[in-house]
Coordinates of N, CA, C and O in Angstrom, one line a residue:
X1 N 0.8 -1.2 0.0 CA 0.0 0.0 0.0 C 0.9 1.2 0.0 O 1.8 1.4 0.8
X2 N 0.4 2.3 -1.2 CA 1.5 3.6 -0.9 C 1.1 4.5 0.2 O 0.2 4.6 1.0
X3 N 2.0 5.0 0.1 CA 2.1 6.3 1.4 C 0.8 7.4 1.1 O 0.0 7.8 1.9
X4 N 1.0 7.6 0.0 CA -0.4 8.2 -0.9 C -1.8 8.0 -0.1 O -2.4 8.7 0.7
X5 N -2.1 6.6 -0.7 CA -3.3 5.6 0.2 C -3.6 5.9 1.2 O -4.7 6.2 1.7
X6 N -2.1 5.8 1.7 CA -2.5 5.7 3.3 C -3.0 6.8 3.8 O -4.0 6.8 4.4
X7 N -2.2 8.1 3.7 CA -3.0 9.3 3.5 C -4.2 10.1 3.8 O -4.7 10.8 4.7
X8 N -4.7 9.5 2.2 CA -5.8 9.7 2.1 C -7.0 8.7 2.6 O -8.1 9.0 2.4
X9 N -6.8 7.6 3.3 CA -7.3 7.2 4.1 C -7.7 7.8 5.1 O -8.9 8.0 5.3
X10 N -6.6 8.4 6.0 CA -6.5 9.2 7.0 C -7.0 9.9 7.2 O -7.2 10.2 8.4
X11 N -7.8 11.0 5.8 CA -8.1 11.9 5.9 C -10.0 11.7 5.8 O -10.8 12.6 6.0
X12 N -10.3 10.6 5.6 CA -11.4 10.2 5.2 C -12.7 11.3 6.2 O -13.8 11.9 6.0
X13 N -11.6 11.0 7.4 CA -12.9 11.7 8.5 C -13.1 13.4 8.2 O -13.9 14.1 8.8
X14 N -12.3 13.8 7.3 CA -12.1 15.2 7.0 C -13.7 15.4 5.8 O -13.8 14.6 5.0
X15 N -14.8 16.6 5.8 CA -15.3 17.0 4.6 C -15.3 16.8 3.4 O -16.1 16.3 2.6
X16 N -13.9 17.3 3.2 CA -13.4 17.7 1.7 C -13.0 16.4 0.9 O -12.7 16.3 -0.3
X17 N -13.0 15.3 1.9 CA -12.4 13.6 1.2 C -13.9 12.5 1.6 O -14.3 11.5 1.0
X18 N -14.5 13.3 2.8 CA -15.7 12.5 2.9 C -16.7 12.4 2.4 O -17.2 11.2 2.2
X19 N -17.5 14.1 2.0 CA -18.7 14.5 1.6 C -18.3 14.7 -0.3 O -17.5 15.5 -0.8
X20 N -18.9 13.9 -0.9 CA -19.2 13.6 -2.4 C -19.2 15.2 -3.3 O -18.8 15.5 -4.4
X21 N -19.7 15.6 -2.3 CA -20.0 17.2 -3.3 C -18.5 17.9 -3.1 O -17.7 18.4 -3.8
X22 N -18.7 17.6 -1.9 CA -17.3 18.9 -1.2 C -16.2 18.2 -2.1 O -15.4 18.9 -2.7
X23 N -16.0 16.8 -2.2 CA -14.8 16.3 -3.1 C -14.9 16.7 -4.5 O -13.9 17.0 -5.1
X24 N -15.7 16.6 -4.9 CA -15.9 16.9 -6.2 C -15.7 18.5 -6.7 O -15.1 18.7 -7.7
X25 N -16.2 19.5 -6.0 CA -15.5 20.7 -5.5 C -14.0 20.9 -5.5 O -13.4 21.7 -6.2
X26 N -13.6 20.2 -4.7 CA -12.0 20.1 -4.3 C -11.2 19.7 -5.9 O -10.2 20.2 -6.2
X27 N -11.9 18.8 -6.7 CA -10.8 18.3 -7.7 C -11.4 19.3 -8.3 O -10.4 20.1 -8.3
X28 N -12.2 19.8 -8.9 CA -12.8 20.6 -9.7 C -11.8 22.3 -9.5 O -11.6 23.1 -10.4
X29 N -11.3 22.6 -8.4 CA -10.5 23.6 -7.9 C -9.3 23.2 -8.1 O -8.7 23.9 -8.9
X30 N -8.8 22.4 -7.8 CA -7.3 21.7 -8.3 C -7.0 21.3 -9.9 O -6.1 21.7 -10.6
X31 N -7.9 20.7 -10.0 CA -7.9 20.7 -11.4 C -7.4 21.9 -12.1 O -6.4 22.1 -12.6
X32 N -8.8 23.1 -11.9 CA -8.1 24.0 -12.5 C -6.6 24.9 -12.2 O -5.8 25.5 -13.0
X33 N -6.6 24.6 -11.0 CA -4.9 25.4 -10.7 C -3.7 24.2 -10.8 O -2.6 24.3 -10.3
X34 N -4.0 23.3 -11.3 CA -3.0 22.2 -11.9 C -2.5 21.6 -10.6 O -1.2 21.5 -10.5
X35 N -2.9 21.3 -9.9 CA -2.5 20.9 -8.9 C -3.4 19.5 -8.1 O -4.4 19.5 -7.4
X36 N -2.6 18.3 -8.6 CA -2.9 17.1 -8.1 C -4.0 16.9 -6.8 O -3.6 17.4 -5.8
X37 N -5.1 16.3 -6.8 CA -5.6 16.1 -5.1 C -4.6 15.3 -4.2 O -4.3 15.6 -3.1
X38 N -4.2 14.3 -5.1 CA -3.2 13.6 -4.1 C -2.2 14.3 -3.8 O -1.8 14.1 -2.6
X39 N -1.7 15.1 -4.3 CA -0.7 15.8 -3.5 C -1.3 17.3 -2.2 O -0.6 17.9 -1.3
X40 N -2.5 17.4 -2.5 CA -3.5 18.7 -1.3 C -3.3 17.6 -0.4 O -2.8 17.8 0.7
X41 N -3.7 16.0 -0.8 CA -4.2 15.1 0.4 C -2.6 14.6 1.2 O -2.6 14.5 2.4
X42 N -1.3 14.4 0.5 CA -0.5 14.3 0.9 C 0.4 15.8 2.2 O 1.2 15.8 3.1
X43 N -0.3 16.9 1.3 CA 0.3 17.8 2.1 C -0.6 17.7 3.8 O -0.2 17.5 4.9
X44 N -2.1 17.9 3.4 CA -3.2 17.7 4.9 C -2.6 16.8 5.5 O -1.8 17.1 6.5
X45 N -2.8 15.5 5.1 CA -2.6 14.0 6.1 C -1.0 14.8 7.2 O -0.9 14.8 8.4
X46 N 0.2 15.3 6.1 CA 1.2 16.0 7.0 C 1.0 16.7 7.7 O 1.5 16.4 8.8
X47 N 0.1 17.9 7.7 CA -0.2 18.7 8.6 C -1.1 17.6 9.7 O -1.0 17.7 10.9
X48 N -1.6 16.9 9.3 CA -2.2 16.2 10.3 C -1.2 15.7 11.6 O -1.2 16.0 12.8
X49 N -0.4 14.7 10.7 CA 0.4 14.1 11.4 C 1.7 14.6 12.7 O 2.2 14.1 13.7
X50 N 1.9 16.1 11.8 CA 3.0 16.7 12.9 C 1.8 17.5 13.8 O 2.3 17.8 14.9
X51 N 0.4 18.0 13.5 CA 0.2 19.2 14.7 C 0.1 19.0 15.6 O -0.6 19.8 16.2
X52 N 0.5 17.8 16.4 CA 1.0 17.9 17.6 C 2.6 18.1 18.1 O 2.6 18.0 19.3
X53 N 3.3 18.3 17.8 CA 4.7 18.2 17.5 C 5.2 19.8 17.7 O 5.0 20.8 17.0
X54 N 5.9 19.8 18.8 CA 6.4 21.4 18.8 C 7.2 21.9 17.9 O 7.2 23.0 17.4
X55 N 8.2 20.9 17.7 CA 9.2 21.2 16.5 C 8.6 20.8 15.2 O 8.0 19.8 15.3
X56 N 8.6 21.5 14.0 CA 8.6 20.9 12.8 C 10.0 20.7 12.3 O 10.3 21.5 11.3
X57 N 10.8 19.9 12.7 CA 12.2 19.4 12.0 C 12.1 18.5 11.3 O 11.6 17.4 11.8
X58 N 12.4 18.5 10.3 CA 12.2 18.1 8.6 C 11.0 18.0 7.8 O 10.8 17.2 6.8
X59 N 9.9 19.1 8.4 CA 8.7 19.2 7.9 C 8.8 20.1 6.2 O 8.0 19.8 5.3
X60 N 10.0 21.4 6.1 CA 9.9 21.8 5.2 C 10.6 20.8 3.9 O 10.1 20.9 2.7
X61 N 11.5 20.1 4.0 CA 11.6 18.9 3.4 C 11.2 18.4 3.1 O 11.4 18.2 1.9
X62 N 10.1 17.7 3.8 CA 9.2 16.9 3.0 C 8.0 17.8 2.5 O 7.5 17.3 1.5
X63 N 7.6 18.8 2.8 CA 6.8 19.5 1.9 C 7.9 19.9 0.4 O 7.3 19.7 -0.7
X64 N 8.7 20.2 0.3 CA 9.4 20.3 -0.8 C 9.4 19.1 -2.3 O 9.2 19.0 -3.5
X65 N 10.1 17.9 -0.5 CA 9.1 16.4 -1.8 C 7.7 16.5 -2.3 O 7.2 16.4 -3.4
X66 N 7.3 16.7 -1.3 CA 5.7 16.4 -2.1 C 5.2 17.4 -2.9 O 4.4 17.1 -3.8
X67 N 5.5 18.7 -2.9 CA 5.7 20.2 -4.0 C 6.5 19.5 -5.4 O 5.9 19.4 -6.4
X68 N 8.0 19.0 -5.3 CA 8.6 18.6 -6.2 C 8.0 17.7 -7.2 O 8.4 17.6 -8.4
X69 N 6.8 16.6 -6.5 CA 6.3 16.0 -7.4 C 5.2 16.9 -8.8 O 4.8 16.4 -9.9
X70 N 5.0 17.9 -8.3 CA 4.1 18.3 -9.7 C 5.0 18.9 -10.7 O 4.4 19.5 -11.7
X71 N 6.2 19.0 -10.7 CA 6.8 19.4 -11.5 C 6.8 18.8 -12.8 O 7.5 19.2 -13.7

């Protein structure tokens, strides 16, 4: 299973990945600004995962990976 997946699993309990309309919204917005959902869903699931975390040490990093993929 990718990291992707897993992700957006994660995020399931969120609106924007749960409710049919609001998703369809979301790609329909990304779409037009060229910008992947899997990668909105990869950046959230991150913010998910560190906002407990007082430090973000190597958070701009990995936002950069997951940025560098739409290239």
């Amino acid at each position: 299973m990718s990291d992707v997946f897993n992700e957006e699993a994660h995020l399931n309990d969120l609106p924007l990945w749960a409710d049919d309309e609001a998703s369809r919204v979301l790609s329909g917005i990304a779409e037009a600004n060229n910008v992947p959902v899997d990668v909105l869903a990869e950046l959230v699931g991150l913010q998910r995962a560190r906002q407990h975390q007082e430090r973000a040490a190597g958070i701009y990093q990995r936002i950069e990976e997951i940025l560098g993929r739409m290239d």
